[in-house]
Amino acid sequence: EEDASKYAGPHRWQIHGWAKLVRRAWRYRAYTRWFEQACEHVDVHGLENLADIDGPCVFIANHSSHLDTMVTQHVLPESVRSKLFYGAAQDRWFVKGKKKLELKPWYQSLALGTFPIMRGGGAKALEYAHWLIQKEQHVFLFPEGTRATADHLGEFKHGATLLAMQEGVPIVPIYLAGLRDLRPKGSREVKRGRVTVEILPPVAFAPGSDVAAATQTLHERMSRVHAKYVQAEVFRRAA
């Protein structure tokens, strides 16, 4: 209880109509201007894989840069992003009274559409994510848990898999290529460049499926795409 008192949120008002209107009005300030500053061009593949989505789902992506959310906000259709909420580390972004925290918790919830997740918090960490799905909203999680610094995908945590299986909703994997070069972990400098976004087909796991095996399936699908882009980058540098 003492630890919980240090943190703000989640703010359930963020799904209300007035909050979504404010978020849309502030999108340029919160997202688009940073996207335009960093990205010269974005290639998007697989938008057709969203055509049959008619209810809430869990989006996942590899995580290599603070620009990841900016890019997904730009490329996803309004029908998705108007209901999209991103999980963010509670101990980094939702700390009460943290002087160095430029984006205050209320701004995170209202303008950015984020909600807090306590790292290492177990099943309780995703209670709010379950509530969002039950309210017909989409949830976006980064299953690696932190931004990658290596040339391979980090191990996936089971949270996204458990959330989707328990709520009976599909998972939509998204692969983001090129963003680590634009703003890698630990850097405040942004370098302009090209980005590729690949939206994979939704994955639905049957009730009672093995959670570890399901998470591994997601990791393998993302790893195959990752390997393709790593190989292309090796050839590009060699040329």
CSV table of C-alpha atoms in Angstrom, one decimal:
chain,number,residue,atom,x,y,z
A,1,GLU,CA,0.0,0.0,0.0
A,2,GLU,CA,2.9,2.3,0.8
A,3,ASP,CA,4.4,1.7,-2.6
A,4,ALA,CA,1.1,2.2,-4.4
A,5,SER,CA,0.7,5.6,-2.8
A,6,LYS,CA,3.7,6.8,-4.8
A,7,TYR,CA,2.1,6.4,-8.1
A,8,ALA,CA,-0.8,8.0,-10.0
A,9,GLY,CA,-3.3,6.3,-12.2
A,10,PRO,CA,-4.7,4.5,-13.9
A,11,HIS,CA,-7.3,7.1,-14.8
A,12,ARG,CA,-10.5,5.5,-16.0
A,13,TRP,CA,-11.8,8.8,-17.3
A,14,GLN,CA,-9.4,8.4,-20.2
A,15,ILE,CA,-11.8,6.3,-22.2
A,16,HIS,CA,-14.7,8.8,-21.9
A,17,GLY,CA,-15.8,10.7,-25.0
A,18,TRP,CA,-14.5,14.1,-23.8
A,19,ALA,CA,-11.1,12.6,-23.1
A,20,LYS,CA,-10.9,11.1,-26.6
A,21,LEU,CA,-11.9,14.4,-28.2
A,22,VAL,CA,-9.1,16.1,-26.3
A,23,ARG,CA,-6.6,13.4,-27.2
A,24,ARG,CA,-7.5,13.7,-30.9
A,25,ALA,CA,-7.2,17.5,-30.7
A,26,TRP,CA,-3.8,17.2,-29.0
A,27,ARG,CA,-2.5,14.5,-31.3
A,28,TYR,CA,-0.2,16.8,-33.3
A,29,ARG,CA,1.3,18.2,-30.1
A,30,ALA,CA,1.7,14.9,-28.4
A,31,TYR,CA,2.6,12.6,-31.3
A,32,THR,CA,2.6,13.9,-34.9
A,33,ARG,CA,5.2,16.7,-34.5
A,34,TRP,CA,7.7,14.2,-33.1
A,35,PHE,CA,7.0,11.7,-35.8
A,36,GLU,CA,7.5,14.4,-38.5
A,37,GLN,CA,10.7,15.5,-36.9
A,38,ALA,CA,12.2,12.0,-37.0
A,39,CYS,CA,10.7,10.1,-39.9
A,40,GLU,CA,11.6,11.0,-43.5
A,41,HIS,CA,9.4,8.2,-44.8
A,42,VAL,CA,7.4,5.3,-43.5
A,43,ASP,CA,6.6,2.2,-45.4
A,44,VAL,CA,3.6,0.4,-44.1
A,45,HIS,CA,2.8,-3.2,-44.9
A,46,GLY,CA,-0.2,-5.4,-43.8
A,47,LEU,CA,-2.9,-2.8,-43.1
A,48,GLU,CA,-5.3,-5.3,-44.8
A,49,ASN,CA,-4.8,-7.5,-41.8
A,50,LEU,CA,-6.8,-5.1,-39.7
A,51,ALA,CA,-9.9,-5.2,-42.0
A,52,ASP,CA,-11.6,-8.0,-40.1
A,53,ILE,CA,-11.1,-6.6,-36.6
A,54,ASP,CA,-14.6,-5.9,-35.2
A,55,GLY,CA,-13.9,-5.9,-31.5
A,56,PRO,CA,-11.2,-5.2,-29.0
A,57,CYS,CA,-7.7,-6.8,-29.4
A,58,VAL,CA,-4.2,-6.7,-28.0
A,59,PHE,CA,-1.5,-5.1,-30.1
A,60,ILE,CA,2.1,-6.0,-29.5
A,61,ALA,CA,5.3,-4.7,-31.0
A,62,ASN,CA,9.0,-5.0,-30.7
A,63,HIS,CA,10.4,-2.1,-28.6
A,64,SER,CA,13.6,-0.3,-29.5
A,65,SER,CA,12.9,3.4,-29.2
A,66,HIS,CA,10.7,6.1,-27.5
A,67,LEU,CA,9.5,6.8,-31.1
A,68,ASP,CA,7.7,3.5,-31.3
A,69,THR,CA,4.4,4.8,-30.1
A,70,MET,CA,4.7,7.9,-32.3
A,71,VAL,CA,5.0,5.7,-35.4
A,72,THR,CA,2.1,3.4,-34.5
A,73,GLN,CA,-0.1,6.3,-33.8
A,74,HIS,CA,0.6,7.6,-37.3
A,75,VAL,CA,0.1,4.4,-39.2
A,76,LEU,CA,-2.9,2.8,-37.5
A,77,PRO,CA,-6.3,3.8,-38.8
A,78,GLU,CA,-8.5,6.2,-36.8
A,79,SER,CA,-11.0,3.4,-36.1
A,80,VAL,CA,-8.2,1.6,-34.1
A,81,ARG,CA,-6.2,4.5,-32.5
A,82,SER,CA,-9.4,6.2,-31.2
A,83,LYS,CA,-9.7,3.2,-28.9
A,84,LEU,CA,-6.0,2.4,-28.4
A,85,PHE,CA,-4.3,2.6,-25.0
A,86,TYR,CA,-0.6,1.9,-24.4
A,87,GLY,CA,0.9,0.2,-21.3
A,88,ALA,CA,3.7,2.2,-19.8
A,89,ALA,CA,6.1,1.5,-16.9
A,90,GLN,CA,4.5,2.8,-13.7
A,91,ASP,CA,7.8,3.4,-11.9
A,92,ARG,CA,9.0,5.6,-14.8
A,93,TRP,CA,6.0,7.5,-16.1
A,94,PHE,CA,3.4,7.6,-13.3
A,95,VAL,CA,5.4,8.6,-10.3
A,96,LYS,CA,3.7,11.3,-8.2
A,97,GLY,CA,5.7,14.5,-7.7
A,98,LYS,CA,8.7,13.4,-9.7
A,99,LYS,CA,10.4,16.7,-10.5
A,100,LYS,CA,12.3,15.4,-13.5
A,101,LEU,CA,9.2,13.9,-15.1
A,102,GLU,CA,8.3,16.4,-17.8
A,103,LEU,CA,5.1,14.5,-18.9
A,104,LYS,CA,3.0,14.4,-15.8
A,105,PRO,CA,0.8,11.3,-15.2
A,106,TRP,CA,-2.5,13.2,-16.1
A,107,TYR,CA,-0.9,14.2,-19.4
A,108,GLN,CA,0.2,10.6,-20.0
A,109,SER,CA,-3.3,9.4,-19.5
A,110,LEU,CA,-5.1,12.2,-21.4
A,111,ALA,CA,-2.8,13.2,-24.3
A,112,LEU,CA,-0.9,10.0,-24.9
A,113,GLY,CA,-3.5,7.4,-24.0
A,114,THR,CA,-1.1,5.5,-21.7
A,115,PHE,CA,-1.8,3.6,-18.5
A,116,PRO,CA,0.5,2.3,-15.8
A,117,ILE,CA,1.9,-1.2,-15.6
A,118,MET,CA,4.0,-2.1,-12.6
A,119,ARG,CA,7.0,-4.1,-13.8
A,120,GLY,CA,7.2,-7.4,-12.0
A,121,GLY,CA,3.7,-6.9,-10.6
A,122,GLY,CA,2.4,-10.3,-11.7
A,123,ALA,CA,-1.2,-10.8,-12.7
A,124,LYS,CA,-2.3,-7.6,-10.8
A,125,ALA,CA,-0.2,-5.5,-13.2
A,126,LEU,CA,-2.7,-6.0,-16.0
A,127,GLU,CA,-5.9,-5.5,-14.0
A,128,TYR,CA,-6.5,-2.2,-15.8
A,129,ALA,CA,-5.7,-3.7,-19.2
A,130,HIS,CA,-8.4,-6.3,-18.6
A,131,TRP,CA,-10.8,-3.5,-17.7
A,132,LEU,CA,-10.0,-1.7,-20.9
A,133,ILE,CA,-10.6,-4.8,-23.1
A,134,GLN,CA,-13.9,-5.3,-21.2
A,135,LYS,CA,-14.9,-1.7,-22.1
A,136,GLU,CA,-14.3,-2.5,-25.8
A,137,GLN,CA,-11.0,-0.7,-26.1
A,138,HIS,CA,-7.7,-1.9,-27.6
A,139,VAL,CA,-4.5,-2.4,-25.5
A,140,PHE,CA,-1.0,-2.0,-26.9
A,141,LEU,CA,1.9,-3.8,-25.0
A,142,PHE,CA,5.6,-4.2,-25.7
A,143,PRO,CA,6.2,-7.8,-24.6
A,144,GLU,CA,10.0,-7.4,-24.3
A,145,GLY,CA,9.2,-5.1,-21.4
A,146,THR,CA,11.9,-2.6,-22.2
A,147,ARG,CA,13.7,-1.1,-25.2
A,148,ALA,CA,16.1,-3.5,-26.9
A,149,THR,CA,19.7,-2.6,-27.3
A,150,ALA,CA,20.9,-5.9,-29.0
A,151,ASP,CA,20.4,-7.0,-32.6
A,152,HIS,CA,17.9,-9.8,-31.6
A,153,LEU,CA,14.5,-9.6,-30.0
A,154,GLY,CA,14.4,-9.8,-26.3
A,155,GLU,CA,12.5,-12.6,-24.5
A,156,PHE,CA,8.7,-12.0,-24.5
A,157,LYS,CA,6.9,-11.8,-21.2
A,158,HIS,CA,3.6,-13.6,-20.9
A,159,GLY,CA,1.4,-10.7,-20.0
A,160,ALA,CA,0.0,-9.9,-23.5
A,161,THR,CA,-0.7,-13.6,-24.1
A,162,LEU,CA,-2.5,-14.1,-20.8
A,163,LEU,CA,-4.5,-10.9,-21.4
A,164,ALA,CA,-5.7,-12.0,-24.8
A,165,MET,CA,-6.4,-15.6,-23.8
A,166,GLN,CA,-8.3,-14.7,-20.7
A,167,GLU,CA,-10.4,-12.1,-22.5
A,168,GLY,CA,-10.9,-14.2,-25.7
A,169,VAL,CA,-9.5,-11.6,-28.0
A,170,PRO,CA,-6.9,-11.8,-30.8
A,171,ILE,CA,-3.3,-10.5,-30.7
A,172,VAL,CA,-2.1,-8.3,-33.6
A,173,PRO,CA,1.8,-8.4,-33.8
A,174,ILE,CA,3.5,-5.3,-35.3
A,175,TYR,CA,7.1,-5.2,-36.3
A,176,LEU,CA,8.9,-1.8,-36.3
A,177,ALA,CA,12.1,-1.5,-38.3
A,178,GLY,CA,14.6,1.3,-38.3
A,179,LEU,CA,13.6,3.2,-35.2
A,180,ARG,CA,16.6,2.2,-33.0
A,181,ASP,CA,18.8,4.1,-35.5
A,182,LEU,CA,16.6,7.2,-35.2
A,183,ARG,CA,16.7,7.3,-31.4
A,184,PRO,CA,18.3,4.4,-29.6
A,185,LYS,CA,17.9,3.7,-25.9
A,186,GLY,CA,19.9,6.1,-23.8
A,187,SER,CA,20.0,8.9,-26.4
A,188,ARG,CA,18.1,12.2,-26.4
A,189,GLU,CA,19.2,13.0,-30.0
A,190,VAL,CA,16.9,12.2,-32.9
A,191,LYS,CA,18.3,11.4,-36.3
A,192,ARG,CA,16.0,11.5,-39.3
A,193,GLY,CA,15.6,8.4,-41.3
A,194,ARG,CA,13.3,5.8,-42.9
A,195,VAL,CA,11.0,3.5,-41.0
A,196,THR,CA,9.1,0.3,-42.0
A,197,VAL,CA,6.1,-1.0,-40.2
A,198,GLU,CA,4.8,-4.5,-40.8
A,199,ILE,CA,1.4,-5.5,-39.4
A,200,LEU,CA,1.1,-9.2,-39.1
A,201,PRO,CA,-2.1,-11.2,-39.3
A,202,PRO,CA,-4.1,-11.4,-36.0
A,203,VAL,CA,-3.4,-14.5,-33.9
A,204,ALA,CA,-6.1,-16.1,-31.7
A,205,PHE,CA,-5.3,-18.8,-29.2
A,206,ALA,CA,-7.9,-21.4,-28.2
A,207,PRO,CA,-9.0,-21.3,-24.5
A,208,GLY,CA,-6.8,-23.5,-22.4
A,209,SER,CA,-3.8,-23.2,-24.7
A,210,ASP,CA,-0.4,-23.5,-23.1
A,211,VAL,CA,0.6,-19.9,-22.3
A,212,ALA,CA,4.4,-20.4,-22.6
A,213,ALA,CA,3.9,-22.1,-26.0
A,214,ALA,CA,1.6,-19.3,-27.2
A,215,THR,CA,4.1,-16.7,-26.2
A,216,GLN,CA,6.8,-18.6,-28.0
A,217,THR,CA,4.7,-18.7,-31.1
A,218,LEU,CA,4.4,-15.0,-31.1
A,219,HIS,CA,8.1,-14.6,-30.5
A,220,GLU,CA,8.9,-16.9,-33.4
A,221,ARG,CA,6.6,-15.1,-35.8
A,222,MET,CA,8.2,-11.7,-34.9
A,223,SER,CA,11.7,-13.2,-35.0
A,224,ARG,CA,11.2,-14.3,-38.6
A,225,VAL,CA,10.3,-10.8,-39.6
A,226,HIS,CA,13.1,-9.4,-37.5
A,227,ALA,CA,15.7,-11.7,-39.2
A,228,LYS,CA,14.5,-10.5,-42.6
A,229,TYR,CA,15.2,-6.8,-41.8
A,230,VAL,CA,18.5,-7.6,-40.0
A,231,GLN,CA,19.7,-9.4,-43.2
A,232,ALA,CA,18.6,-6.5,-45.4
A,233,GLU,CA,20.5,-4.1,-43.2
A,234,VAL,CA,23.6,-6.2,-43.4
A,235,PHE,CA,23.4,-6.2,-47.2
A,236,ARG,CA,22.8,-2.5,-47.3
A,237,ARG,CA,25.9,-1.7,-45.1
A,238,ALA,CA,28.0,-4.1,-47.2
A,239,ALA,CA,27.0,-2.3,-50.4
